[in-house]
Coordinates of C-alpha atoms in Angstrom, one line a residue:
X1 CA -34.5 -16.8 1.6
X2 CA -32.7 -16.2 -1.7
X3 CA -29.1 -17.3 -2.4
X4 CA -26.5 -14.8 -1.3
X5 CA -25.3 -12.4 -4.1
X6 CA -21.5 -12.0 -4.2
X7 CA -19.3 -9.3 -5.7
X8 CA -15.8 -10.5 -4.8
X9 CA -15.2 -11.8 -8.4
X10 CA -14.8 -8.3 -9.7
X11 CA -12.4 -7.4 -6.8
X12 CA -14.9 -5.7 -4.6
X13 CA -14.0 -5.3 -0.9
X14 CA -16.8 -2.9 0.1
X15 CA -20.5 -3.6 -0.1
X16 CA -24.0 -2.9 1.3
X17 CA -26.6 -5.5 2.3
X18 CA -29.5 -6.5 4.5
X19 CA -29.1 -9.0 7.3
X20 CA -31.3 -12.0 6.5
X21 CA -30.4 -14.3 9.4
X22 CA -28.4 -14.4 12.6
X23 CA -27.7 -17.9 14.0
X24 CA -25.3 -20.0 16.0
X25 CA -23.3 -23.0 14.7
X26 CA -20.4 -25.1 15.6
X27 CA -18.3 -22.5 13.9
X28 CA -19.6 -19.7 16.2
X29 CA -22.1 -16.9 15.7
X30 CA -23.1 -16.5 12.0
X31 CA -24.5 -13.4 10.3
X32 CA -26.0 -13.9 6.8
X33 CA -26.5 -10.9 4.5
X34 CA -28.3 -10.9 1.2
X35 CA -25.3 -9.5 -0.7
X36 CA -21.7 -9.5 0.2
X37 CA -18.2 -8.8 -1.1
X38 CA -16.7 -11.4 1.3
X39 CA -15.2 -14.5 -0.3
X40 CA -16.1 -17.6 1.8
X41 CA -14.0 -20.7 2.4
X42 CA -15.5 -23.6 0.5
X43 CA -16.7 -26.5 2.7
X44 CA -15.8 -29.2 0.1
X45 CA -12.5 -27.9 -1.3
X46 CA -11.2 -25.5 1.4
X47 CA -8.1 -24.3 -0.6
X48 CA -8.5 -20.6 -0.1
X49 CA -9.4 -19.2 3.4
X50 CA -12.4 -17.0 3.8
X51 CA -12.1 -13.2 3.9
X52 CA -12.0 -11.4 7.2
X53 CA -13.1 -7.8 7.9
X54 CA -16.0 -6.1 9.5
X55 CA -19.7 -5.5 9.4
X56 CA -20.6 -1.8 10.1
X57 CA -24.0 -0.7 11.5
X58 CA -24.8 2.5 13.2
X59 CA -21.2 3.6 13.1
X60 CA -20.1 0.6 15.1
X61 CA -17.9 -2.2 13.7
X62 CA -18.4 -5.9 14.3
X63 CA -15.3 -7.9 13.4
X64 CA -15.8 -10.8 11.0
X65 CA -13.2 -13.5 11.7
X66 CA -13.9 -15.4 8.5
X67 CA -16.5 -15.8 5.8
X68 CA -17.9 -19.3 5.4
X69 CA -20.3 -21.2 3.1
X70 CA -23.7 -21.7 4.6
X71 CA -26.9 -23.4 3.4
X72 CA -30.5 -23.9 4.4
X73 CA -32.5 -26.8 3.2
X74 CA -36.1 -26.7 1.9
X75 CA -37.1 -28.2 5.2
X76 CA -35.5 -25.3 7.1
X77 CA -32.3 -27.0 8.3
X78 CA -29.5 -24.4 8.5
X79 CA -25.8 -25.6 8.3
X80 CA -22.5 -23.8 8.1
X81 CA -19.0 -24.9 6.9
X82 CA -18.1 -28.5 7.4
X83 CA -21.5 -29.1 9.0
X84 CA -23.2 -28.8 5.5
X85 CA -24.1 -32.4 4.7
X86 CA -24.3 -32.0 0.9
X87 CA -22.0 -30.9 -1.9
X88 CA -22.0 -27.2 -3.0
X89 CA -24.9 -26.4 -5.2
X90 CA -27.0 -29.5 -4.3
X91 CA -30.7 -29.2 -5.1
X92 CA -33.0 -28.7 -2.2
X93 CA -30.7 -26.2 -0.5
X94 CA -30.4 -22.5 -0.7
X95 CA -26.7 -21.4 -0.7
X96 CA -25.5 -18.5 1.4
X97 CA -22.4 -16.7 2.8
X98 CA -22.1 -16.7 6.5
X99 CA -20.0 -14.1 8.3
X100 CA -18.5 -15.6 11.5
X101 CA -18.5 -13.2 14.4
X102 CA -16.4 -13.9 17.4
X103 CA -18.4 -13.5 20.6
X104 CA -22.0 -12.4 20.9
X105 CA -23.7 -10.8 18.0
X106 CA -25.0 -7.3 19.0
X107 CA -28.7 -6.6 18.9
X108 CA -28.0 -4.0 16.2
X109 CA -27.4 -6.9 13.7
X110 CA -30.9 -8.3 13.8
X111 CA -32.5 -9.6 10.6
X112 CA -33.7 -6.8 8.4
X113 CA -30.8 -4.5 9.4
X114 CA -28.9 -2.6 6.7
X115 CA -25.2 -3.1 7.0
X116 CA -22.0 -2.0 5.4
X117 CA -19.5 -4.8 4.7
X118 CA -15.8 -4.1 4.7
X119 CA -13.3 -6.8 3.7
X120 CA -9.7 -6.7 5.0
X121 CA -8.3 -5.5 1.7
X122 CA -4.6 -6.3 2.5
X123 CA -5.5 -9.9 3.5
X124 CA -7.6 -10.4 0.4
X125 CA -4.8 -9.1 -1.8
X126 CA -2.4 -11.5 -0.3
X127 CA -4.7 -14.5 -0.7
X128 CA -5.4 -13.4 -4.3
X129 CA -1.7 -13.4 -5.1
X130 CA -1.4 -16.7 -3.4
X131 CA -4.2 -18.2 -5.5
X132 CA -3.0 -16.9 -8.8
X133 CA 0.5 -18.1 -8.0
X134 CA -0.9 -21.5 -7.1
X135 CA -2.6 -21.9 -10.5
X136 CA 0.5 -20.7 -12.4
X137 CA 2.7 -23.1 -10.5
X138 CA 0.5 -26.1 -11.2
X139 CA 0.4 -25.2 -15.0
X140 CA 4.2 -24.9 -14.9
X141 CA 4.5 -28.2 -13.1
X142 CA 2.3 -29.9 -15.7
X143 CA 4.6 -28.5 -18.5
X144 CA 7.8 -29.5 -16.7
X145 CA 6.7 -33.2 -16.4
X146 CA 4.9 -33.5 -19.7
X147 CA 7.6 -35.9 -21.1
X148 CA 7.1 -38.4 -18.3
X149 CA 3.7 -39.7 -19.4
X150 CA 3.4 -43.0 -21.3
X151 CA -0.4 -42.6 -21.6
X152 CA -2.7 -39.7 -22.1
X153 CA -3.9 -38.4 -18.8
X154 CA -6.0 -35.6 -20.3
X155 CA -5.1 -32.0 -21.0
X156 CA -4.8 -29.0 -18.6
X157 CA -5.8 -25.5 -19.4
X158 CA -2.8 -25.0 -21.7
X159 CA -3.2 -28.3 -23.5
X160 CA -0.4 -30.1 -21.6
X161 CA -0.7 -33.5 -19.8
X162 CA -2.7 -32.8 -16.7
X163 CA -0.5 -34.0 -13.8
X164 CA -2.3 -31.6 -11.5
X165 CA -5.7 -33.2 -12.0
X166 CA -4.4 -36.7 -11.8
X167 CA -2.2 -36.4 -8.7
X168 CA -3.2 -33.4 -6.6
X169 CA -4.7 -34.5 -3.3
X170 CA -4.7 -31.2 -1.4
X171 CA -4.1 -27.5 -1.9
X172 CA -3.8 -24.9 0.8
X173 CA -3.5 -21.2 -0.2
X174 CA -2.2 -18.5 2.2
X175 CA -1.1 -14.9 1.7
X176 CA 1.5 -14.9 -1.1
X177 CA 1.8 -18.6 -1.5
X178 CA 0.5 -22.1 -1.3
X179 CA 1.3 -25.7 -0.4
X180 CA 0.2 -28.5 -2.8
X181 CA 0.5 -32.2 -2.2
X182 CA 0.6 -34.8 -5.0
X183 CA 0.2 -38.5 -4.5
X184 CA 2.8 -40.5 -6.5
X185 CA 1.5 -44.0 -5.8
X186 CA 0.6 -47.1 -7.8
X187 CA -2.5 -45.5 -9.3
X188 CA -0.4 -42.7 -10.9
X189 CA 2.1 -45.2 -12.2
X190 CA -0.7 -47.3 -13.7
X191 CA -2.0 -44.2 -15.4
X192 CA 1.4 -44.0 -17.2
X193 CA 3.5 -41.6 -15.2
X194 CA 7.2 -42.3 -14.8
X195 CA 7.7 -41.6 -11.1
X196 CA 11.3 -43.1 -11.0
X197 CA 12.6 -40.7 -13.7
X198 CA 10.7 -37.8 -12.0
X199 CA 12.5 -38.5 -8.7
X200 CA 15.9 -38.8 -10.3
X201 CA 15.5 -35.4 -12.1
X202 CA 13.7 -33.5 -9.3
X203 CA 16.2 -30.6 -9.2
X204 CA 16.0 -30.2 -13.0
X205 CA 12.2 -30.1 -12.9
X206 CA 12.2 -27.5 -10.2
X207 CA 14.5 -25.3 -12.2
X208 CA 12.4 -25.7 -15.3
X209 CA 9.2 -24.7 -13.4
X210 CA 10.9 -21.6 -11.9
X211 CA 12.2 -20.5 -15.3
X212 CA 8.7 -20.8 -16.7
X213 CA 7.2 -18.9 -13.8
X214 CA 9.7 -16.1 -14.3
X215 CA 8.8 -15.8 -17.9
X216 CA 5.1 -15.7 -17.2
X217 CA 5.6 -13.0 -14.5
X218 CA 7.7 -10.9 -16.9
X219 CA 4.8 -11.1 -19.5
X220 CA 2.6 -9.0 -17.1
X221 CA -0.4 -11.0 -18.4
X222 CA -3.9 -10.0 -17.5
X223 CA -5.9 -12.1 -15.1
X224 CA -9.6 -12.0 -14.4
X225 CA -12.6 -14.0 -13.1
X226 CA -15.6 -14.7 -15.4
X227 CA -18.8 -15.5 -13.7
X228 CA -22.0 -17.3 -14.9
X229 CA -24.2 -15.5 -12.5
X230 CA -24.3 -13.4 -9.3
X231 CA -24.9 -16.0 -6.6
X232 CA -22.3 -17.8 -4.5
X233 CA -23.0 -21.1 -6.3
X234 CA -22.9 -19.8 -9.9
X235 CA -19.8 -21.1 -11.7
X236 CA -16.7 -18.9 -11.9
X237 CA -13.6 -19.4 -14.1
X238 CA -10.2 -17.9 -13.8
X239 CA -8.8 -16.5 -17.1
X240 CA -5.1 -15.6 -17.6
X241 CA -3.8 -14.4 -21.0
X242 CA -0.4 -16.1 -20.9
X243 CA 2.0 -15.9 -23.8
X244 CA 1.4 -19.7 -24.3
X245 CA -2.4 -19.1 -24.7
X246 CA -5.3 -18.1 -22.5
X247 CA -5.5 -20.4 -19.5
X248 CA -9.1 -21.0 -18.2
X249 CA -9.6 -22.9 -15.0
X250 CA -12.9 -23.5 -13.1
X251 CA -12.2 -21.7 -9.8
X252 CA -14.3 -20.2 -7.0
X253 CA -11.5 -18.1 -5.5
X254 CA -10.1 -14.6 -5.9
X255 CA -7.2 -13.6 -8.1
X256 CA -4.9 -10.7 -9.1
X257 CA -5.9 -8.5 -12.1
X258 CA -2.4 -8.7 -13.7
X259 CA 0.8 -10.7 -13.3
X260 CA 2.5 -7.3 -13.0
X261 CA 1.4 -7.5 -9.4
X262 CA 4.2 -10.0 -8.8
X263 CA 7.9 -9.3 -8.5
X264 CA 8.4 -13.1 -8.7
X265 CA 6.9 -16.5 -8.2
X266 CA 8.9 -19.6 -7.4
X267 CA 8.4 -23.2 -6.2
X268 CA 10.4 -25.7 -4.1
X269 CA 9.7 -29.4 -4.7
X270 CA 10.1 -31.8 -1.8
X271 CA 10.1 -35.6 -2.3
X272 CA 11.2 -36.7 1.2
X273 CA 8.4 -39.2 1.0
X274 CA 8.8 -41.0 -2.4
X275 CA 5.0 -41.4 -2.5
X276 CA 4.2 -37.8 -1.9
X277 CA 5.4 -34.7 -3.8
X278 CA 5.0 -31.4 -1.8
X279 CA 5.2 -28.2 -3.9
X280 CA 5.6 -25.0 -1.9
X281 CA 4.9 -21.9 -4.0
X282 CA 6.1 -18.5 -2.9
X283 CA 5.0 -15.2 -4.4
X284 CA 6.8 -11.9 -3.9
X285 CA 4.6 -8.8 -4.5
X286 CA 5.8 -6.1 -6.9
X287 CA 7.2 -3.1 -5.2

Protein backbone atom coordinates (compact mmCIF):
# COMPACT_ATOMS: atom_id res chain seq x y z
CA UNK A 1 0.00 0.00 0.00
CA UNK A 2 1.56 3.36 -1.03
CA UNK A 3 1.59 6.45 1.18
CA UNK A 4 -1.51 8.63 0.90
CA UNK A 5 -1.24 11.52 -1.57
CA UNK A 6 -2.60 14.81 -0.21
CA UNK A 7 -3.76 18.01 -1.89
CA UNK A 8 -4.80 20.23 1.05
CA UNK A 9 -1.56 22.24 0.82
CA UNK A 10 -2.86 24.05 -2.28
CA UNK A 11 -6.20 24.75 -0.64
CA UNK A 12 -8.11 21.86 -2.21
CA UNK A 13 -11.36 20.82 -0.52
CA UNK A 14 -12.64 18.43 -3.22
CA UNK A 15 -10.93 15.31 -4.51
CA UNK A 16 -11.31 11.87 -6.05
CA UNK A 17 -9.73 8.67 -4.81
CA UNK A 18 -9.86 4.90 -4.45
CA UNK A 19 -10.57 3.26 -1.09
CA UNK A 20 -7.54 1.16 -0.15
CA UNK A 21 -8.52 -0.04 3.32
CA UNK A 22 -11.50 -0.10 5.68
CA UNK A 23 -10.68 -0.95 9.27
CA UNK A 24 -11.66 -0.40 12.87
CA UNK A 25 -9.57 1.26 15.55
CA UNK A 26 -9.88 2.75 19.01
CA UNK A 27 -10.83 5.96 17.16
CA UNK A 28 -13.74 4.26 15.38
CA UNK A 29 -14.30 3.04 11.83
CA UNK A 30 -11.52 4.21 9.49
CA UNK A 31 -11.61 4.55 5.70
CA UNK A 32 -8.24 4.99 3.96
CA UNK A 33 -8.18 6.44 0.43
CA UNK A 34 -5.16 6.59 -1.89
CA UNK A 35 -5.49 10.37 -2.38
CA UNK A 36 -7.34 12.95 -0.31
CA UNK A 37 -7.85 16.70 0.17
CA UNK A 38 -8.50 16.10 3.91
CA UNK A 39 -5.95 17.48 6.36
CA UNK A 40 -5.43 15.00 9.24
CA UNK A 41 -4.64 15.82 12.85
CA UNK A 42 -1.01 14.92 13.61
CA UNK A 43 -0.58 12.26 16.28
CA UNK A 44 2.69 13.70 17.63
CA UNK A 45 1.87 17.45 17.61
CA UNK A 46 -1.95 17.70 17.44
CA UNK A 47 -2.14 21.48 17.17
CA UNK A 48 -4.62 21.67 14.27
CA UNK A 49 -7.71 19.43 14.30
CA UNK A 50 -8.34 17.22 11.31
CA UNK A 51 -10.78 18.20 8.60
CA UNK A 52 -14.37 16.98 8.64
CA UNK A 53 -16.63 16.48 5.64
CA UNK A 54 -18.00 13.59 3.61
CA UNK A 55 -17.15 10.65 1.37
CA UNK A 56 -19.55 10.38 -1.56
CA UNK A 57 -20.16 7.10 -3.38
CA UNK A 58 -23.08 6.20 -5.61
CA UNK A 59 -24.77 9.49 -4.81
CA UNK A 60 -24.81 8.74 -1.07
CA UNK A 61 -22.83 10.72 1.48
CA UNK A 62 -20.98 9.18 4.42
CA UNK A 63 -20.03 11.75 7.06
CA UNK A 64 -16.36 12.04 8.03
CA UNK A 65 -16.08 13.20 11.64
CA UNK A 66 -12.34 13.90 11.43
CA UNK A 67 -9.30 13.01 9.36
CA UNK A 68 -6.48 11.31 11.28
CA UNK A 69 -2.93 10.16 10.68
CA UNK A 70 -2.72 6.41 10.10
CA UNK A 71 0.17 4.06 9.40
CA UNK A 72 0.87 0.45 8.55
CA UNK A 73 4.13 -1.27 9.42
CA UNK A 74 6.13 -3.48 7.07
CA UNK A 75 4.87 -6.37 9.21
CA UNK A 76 1.25 -5.40 8.55
CA UNK A 77 0.39 -3.69 11.84
CA UNK A 78 -2.22 -0.97 11.24
CA UNK A 79 -2.51 1.93 13.69
CA UNK A 80 -4.44 5.20 13.80
CA UNK A 81 -3.93 8.45 15.68
CA UNK A 82 -2.48 8.18 19.16
CA UNK A 83 -2.20 4.40 18.75
CA UNK A 84 0.66 4.89 16.27
CA UNK A 85 3.75 3.76 18.25
CA UNK A 86 6.37 5.68 16.26
CA UNK A 87 7.04 9.26 15.22
CA UNK A 88 5.66 10.62 11.97
CA UNK A 89 7.74 9.47 9.00
CA UNK A 90 9.55 6.68 10.83
CA UNK A 91 11.12 4.07 8.57
CA UNK A 92 9.44 0.70 8.34
CA UNK A 93 5.99 2.31 8.18
CA UNK A 94 3.79 3.49 5.35
CA UNK A 95 1.99 6.72 6.21
CA UNK A 96 -1.67 7.23 5.44
CA UNK A 97 -4.66 9.48 6.04
CA UNK A 98 -7.59 7.82 7.78
CA UNK A 99 -11.12 9.22 7.51
CA UNK A 100 -13.03 8.48 10.74
CA UNK A 101 -16.63 7.56 10.06
CA UNK A 102 -19.12 7.54 12.92
CA UNK A 103 -21.13 4.33 13.03
CA UNK A 104 -20.87 1.41 10.64
CA UNK A 105 -19.13 1.78 7.31
CA UNK A 106 -21.56 1.00 4.47
CA UNK A 107 -20.69 -1.89 2.17
CA UNK A 108 -20.43 0.60 -0.71
CA UNK A 109 -17.12 1.82 0.79
CA UNK A 110 -15.23 -1.43 0.31
CA UNK A 111 -11.59 -1.47 -0.80
CA UNK A 112 -11.31 -0.69 -4.49
CA UNK A 113 -14.31 1.65 -4.54
CA UNK A 114 -13.97 5.03 -6.26
CA UNK A 115 -15.10 7.88 -4.01
CA UNK A 116 -15.48 11.64 -4.10
CA UNK A 117 -14.07 13.41 -1.05
CA UNK A 118 -15.64 16.67 0.12
CA UNK A 119 -14.08 18.68 2.96
CA UNK A 120 -16.25 21.00 5.07
CA UNK A 121 -14.89 24.17 3.44
CA UNK A 122 -16.15 26.60 6.08
CA UNK A 123 -14.56 24.61 8.91
CA UNK A 124 -11.29 24.32 6.95
CA UNK A 125 -11.25 28.09 6.29
CA UNK A 126 -11.72 28.83 9.99
CA UNK A 127 -8.91 26.47 10.97
CA UNK A 128 -6.64 27.95 8.29
CA UNK A 129 -7.24 31.45 9.66
CA UNK A 130 -6.60 30.15 13.15
CA UNK A 131 -3.31 28.51 12.13
CA UNK A 132 -1.98 31.54 10.24
CA UNK A 133 -2.96 33.81 13.12
CA UNK A 134 -1.20 31.46 15.55
CA UNK A 135 2.10 31.69 13.62
CA UNK A 136 1.85 35.47 13.29
CA UNK A 137 1.13 35.83 17.01
CA UNK A 138 4.17 33.73 17.92
CA UNK A 139 6.41 35.82 15.65
CA UNK A 140 5.01 39.03 17.17
CA UNK A 141 5.58 37.60 20.67
CA UNK A 142 9.20 36.77 19.84
CA UNK A 143 9.73 40.34 18.65
CA UNK A 144 7.98 41.87 21.67
CA UNK A 145 10.25 40.06 24.18
CA UNK A 146 13.48 40.23 22.17
CA UNK A 147 15.07 42.68 24.63
CA UNK A 148 14.63 40.27 27.57
CA UNK A 149 17.31 37.78 26.51
CA UNK A 150 20.77 37.82 28.11
CA UNK A 151 21.92 34.87 26.01
CA UNK A 152 21.30 33.90 22.39
CA UNK A 153 18.39 31.41 22.24
CA UNK A 154 18.58 31.00 18.46
CA UNK A 155 16.64 32.90 15.82
CA UNK A 156 13.05 32.58 14.66
CA UNK A 157 11.78 32.85 11.08
CA UNK A 158 12.30 36.64 11.08
CA UNK A 159 15.71 36.56 12.75
CA UNK A 160 14.48 37.54 16.24
CA UNK A 161 15.32 35.62 19.46
CA UNK A 162 13.21 32.47 19.36
CA UNK A 163 11.11 32.57 22.53
CA UNK A 164 8.51 30.38 20.81
CA UNK A 165 10.90 27.48 20.26
CA UNK A 166 12.41 27.74 23.74
CA UNK A 167 9.24 28.05 25.81
CA UNK A 168 6.20 26.71 23.95
CA UNK A 169 4.85 23.52 25.49
CA UNK A 170 1.47 23.27 23.76
CA UNK A 171 -0.52 24.84 20.95
CA UNK A 172 -4.18 24.26 20.16
CA UNK A 173 -5.72 25.76 17.04
CA UNK A 174 -9.43 26.23 16.57
CA UNK A 175 -11.56 28.13 14.08
CA UNK A 176 -10.33 31.75 14.02
CA UNK A 177 -7.90 31.44 16.87
CA UNK A 178 -5.56 29.46 19.07
CA UNK A 179 -4.34 28.97 22.63
CA UNK A 180 -0.60 28.60 23.28
CA UNK A 181 1.10 27.78 26.56
CA UNK A 182 4.67 28.76 27.41
CA UNK A 183 6.64 27.41 30.37
CA UNK A 184 8.47 30.18 32.25
CA UNK A 185 10.42 27.98 34.64
CA UNK A 186 14.01 27.62 35.79
CA UNK A 187 15.21 26.20 32.48
CA UNK A 188 14.08 29.32 30.61
CA UNK A 189 15.75 31.58 33.15
CA UNK A 190 18.96 29.56 32.87
CA UNK A 191 18.70 30.01 29.09
CA UNK A 192 18.94 33.77 29.73
CA UNK A 193 15.33 34.98 29.68
CA UNK A 194 14.35 37.72 32.16
CA UNK A 195 11.02 36.39 33.43
CA UNK A 196 10.74 39.00 36.21
CA UNK A 197 10.86 41.96 33.84
CA UNK A 198 8.49 40.17 31.49
CA UNK A 199 5.91 39.74 34.27
CA UNK A 200 6.27 43.38 35.33
CA UNK A 201 5.70 44.66 31.79
CA UNK A 202 3.07 42.15 30.63
CA UNK A 203 0.49 44.76 29.57
CA UNK A 204 3.07 46.68 27.54
CA UNK A 205 4.20 43.49 25.79
CA UNK A 206 0.62 42.61 24.91
CA UNK A 207 0.04 46.06 23.42
CA UNK A 208 3.25 45.78 21.40
CA UNK A 209 2.20 42.40 20.00
CA UNK A 210 -1.22 43.68 19.01
CA UNK A 211 0.22 46.74 17.30
CA UNK A 212 2.56 44.51 15.29
CA UNK A 213 -0.27 42.16 14.33
CA UNK A 214 -2.36 45.12 13.19
CA UNK A 215 0.46 46.30 10.94
CA UNK A 216 0.95 42.85 9.45
CA UNK A 217 -2.76 42.42 8.72
CA UNK A 218 -2.81 45.86 7.07
CA UNK A 219 0.01 44.75 4.76
CA UNK A 220 -2.25 42.08 3.18
CA UNK A 221 0.87 39.93 2.79
CA UNK A 222 0.65 36.76 0.71
CA UNK A 223 0.72 33.41 2.50
CA UNK A 224 1.32 29.97 1.02
CA UNK A 225 2.47 26.42 1.69
CA UNK A 226 5.47 25.00 -0.15
CA UNK A 227 5.75 21.21 -0.24
CA UNK A 228 8.68 18.86 -0.85
CA UNK A 229 6.44 16.13 -2.24
CA UNK A 230 2.86 14.87 -2.57
CA UNK A 231 2.58 12.39 0.33
CA UNK A 232 1.31 13.06 3.82
CA UNK A 233 4.81 12.80 5.33
CA UNK A 234 6.64 14.98 2.82
CA UNK A 235 7.79 18.20 4.48
CA UNK A 236 5.72 21.34 4.08
CA UNK A 237 6.65 24.90 4.98
CA UNK A 238 4.50 27.98 5.52
CA UNK A 239 5.76 31.10 3.73
CA UNK A 240 4.46 34.59 4.49
CA UNK A 241 5.84 37.67 2.69
CA UNK A 242 5.72 40.07 5.66
CA UNK A 243 7.04 43.65 5.37
CA UNK A 244 9.80 42.60 7.81
CA UNK A 245 10.93 39.81 5.46
CA UNK A 246 9.61 36.47 4.32
CA UNK A 247 8.82 34.20 7.24
CA UNK A 248 9.33 30.48 6.57
CA UNK A 249 8.20 27.95 9.18
CA UNK A 250 8.14 24.16 8.96
CA UNK A 251 4.43 23.37 9.27
CA UNK A 252 2.08 20.55 8.37
CA UNK A 253 -1.14 22.52 8.70
CA UNK A 254 -3.33 24.64 6.44
CA UNK A 255 -3.20 28.42 6.00
CA UNK A 256 -4.87 31.41 4.35
CA UNK A 257 -3.67 32.65 0.95
CA UNK A 258 -3.39 36.28 2.06
CA UNK A 259 -3.54 38.31 5.26
CA UNK A 260 -6.27 40.29 3.48
CA UNK A 261 -8.54 37.46 4.68
CA UNK A 262 -8.35 38.98 8.18
CA UNK A 263 -10.10 42.03 9.55
CA UNK A 264 -7.90 41.79 12.63
CA UNK A 265 -5.74 39.51 14.78
CA UNK A 266 -5.18 40.15 18.47
CA UNK A 267 -3.79 38.37 21.52
CA UNK A 268 -4.47 38.33 25.25
CA UNK A 269 -1.62 37.35 27.61
CA UNK A 270 -2.45 35.61 30.89
CA UNK A 271 0.18 35.09 33.59
CA UNK A 272 -2.11 34.01 36.43
CA UNK A 273 0.40 31.22 37.05
CA UNK A 274 3.85 32.90 37.18
CA UNK A 275 5.34 29.74 35.70
CA UNK A 276 2.98 29.55 32.73
CA UNK A 277 2.17 32.14 30.08
CA UNK A 278 -1.09 31.53 28.23
CA UNK A 279 -1.50 33.42 24.95
CA UNK A 280 -4.99 33.42 23.46
CA UNK A 281 -5.10 34.53 19.83
CA UNK A 282 -8.32 35.74 18.22
CA UNK A 283 -8.75 36.30 14.49
CA UNK A 284 -11.67 38.21 12.97
CA UNK A 285 -12.33 37.37 9.30
CA UNK A 286 -12.54 40.14 6.73
CA UNK A 287 -16.08 41.03 5.74
